[in-house]
XYZ file of C-alpha atoms in Angstrom:
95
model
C 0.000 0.000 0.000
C 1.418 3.377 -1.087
C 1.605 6.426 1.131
C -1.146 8.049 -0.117
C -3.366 4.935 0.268
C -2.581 4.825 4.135
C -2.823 8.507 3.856
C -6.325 8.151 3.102
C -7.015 5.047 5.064
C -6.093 7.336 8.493
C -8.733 9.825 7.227
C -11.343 7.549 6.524
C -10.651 5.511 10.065
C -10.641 8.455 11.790
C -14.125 9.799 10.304
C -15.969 6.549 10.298
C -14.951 6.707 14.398
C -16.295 10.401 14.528
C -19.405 9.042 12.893
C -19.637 5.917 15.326
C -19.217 8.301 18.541
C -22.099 10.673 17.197
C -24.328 7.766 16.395
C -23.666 6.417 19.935
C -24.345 9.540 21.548
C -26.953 10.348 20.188
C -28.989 6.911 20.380
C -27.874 7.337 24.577
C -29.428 10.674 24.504
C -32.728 9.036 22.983
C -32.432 5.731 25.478
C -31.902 8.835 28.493
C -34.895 10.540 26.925
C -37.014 7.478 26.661
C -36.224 6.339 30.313
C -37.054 9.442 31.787
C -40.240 9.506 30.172
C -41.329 6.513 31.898
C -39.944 6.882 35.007
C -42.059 10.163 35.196
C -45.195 8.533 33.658
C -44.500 5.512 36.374
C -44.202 8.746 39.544
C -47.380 10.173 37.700
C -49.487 7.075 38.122
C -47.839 6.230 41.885
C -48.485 10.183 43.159
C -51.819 9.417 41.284
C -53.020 6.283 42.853
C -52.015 7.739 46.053
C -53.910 11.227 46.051
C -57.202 9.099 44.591
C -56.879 6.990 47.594
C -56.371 9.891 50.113
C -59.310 11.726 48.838
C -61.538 8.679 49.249
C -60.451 8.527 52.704
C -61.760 12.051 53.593
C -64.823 11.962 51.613
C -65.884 9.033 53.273
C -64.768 10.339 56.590
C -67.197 13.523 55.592
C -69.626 11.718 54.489
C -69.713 9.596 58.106
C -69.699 12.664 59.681
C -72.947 13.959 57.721
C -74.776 10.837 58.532
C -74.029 10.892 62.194
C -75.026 14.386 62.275
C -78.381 12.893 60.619
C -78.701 10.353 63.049
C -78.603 12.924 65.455
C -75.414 13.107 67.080
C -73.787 16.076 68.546
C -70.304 17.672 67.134
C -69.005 16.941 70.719
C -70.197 13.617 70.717
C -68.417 12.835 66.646
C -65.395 14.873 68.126
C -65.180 12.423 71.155
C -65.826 8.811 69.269
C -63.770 9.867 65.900
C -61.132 11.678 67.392
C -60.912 14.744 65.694
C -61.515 18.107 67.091
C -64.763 20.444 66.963
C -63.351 23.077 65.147
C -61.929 20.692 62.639
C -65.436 18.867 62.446
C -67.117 21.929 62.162
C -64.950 23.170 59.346
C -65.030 20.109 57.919
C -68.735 20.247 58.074
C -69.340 23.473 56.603
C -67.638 22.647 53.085
């Protein structure tokens, strides 16, 4: 192989390797991008779940409260047996 050949062949090599580190950078930029997405659509659906199942809590928590108050018990009297204060039952209450 003549000078020039290997000349080239250094050029070449070194290119093709330039081109083989942007590919590769690139596709770990799109495999980051990818991963992050669902790892925050994953947190989404956790912080979802969650919050669905706290609300459900104090709605039915309110809506005990409302039917004891139907029944005819006293704010003291739900304050004593659920443990939760009168002014908190009383706000609670009045939403």
């Amino acid at each position: 192989m003549c000078e020039a050949e290997k000349r080239w062949l250094e050029v070449k090599s070194k290119e093709w390797e330039a081109e083989g580190i942007r590919k590769g950078i690139k596709q770990g930029i799109e495999q980051g991008i990818e991963q992050g997405i669902e790892q925050g659509i994953e947190q989404g659906i956790e912080q979802g779940i969650e919050q669905g199942i706290e609300q459900g809590v104090e709605l039915g928590q309110v809506l005990l409260y409302k039917t004891m108050i139907k029944n005819g018990m006293s704010v003291n009297e739900i304050s004593k047996v659920c443990s939760i204060s009168v002014e908190s039952l009383k706000r609670v209450l009045s939403n």
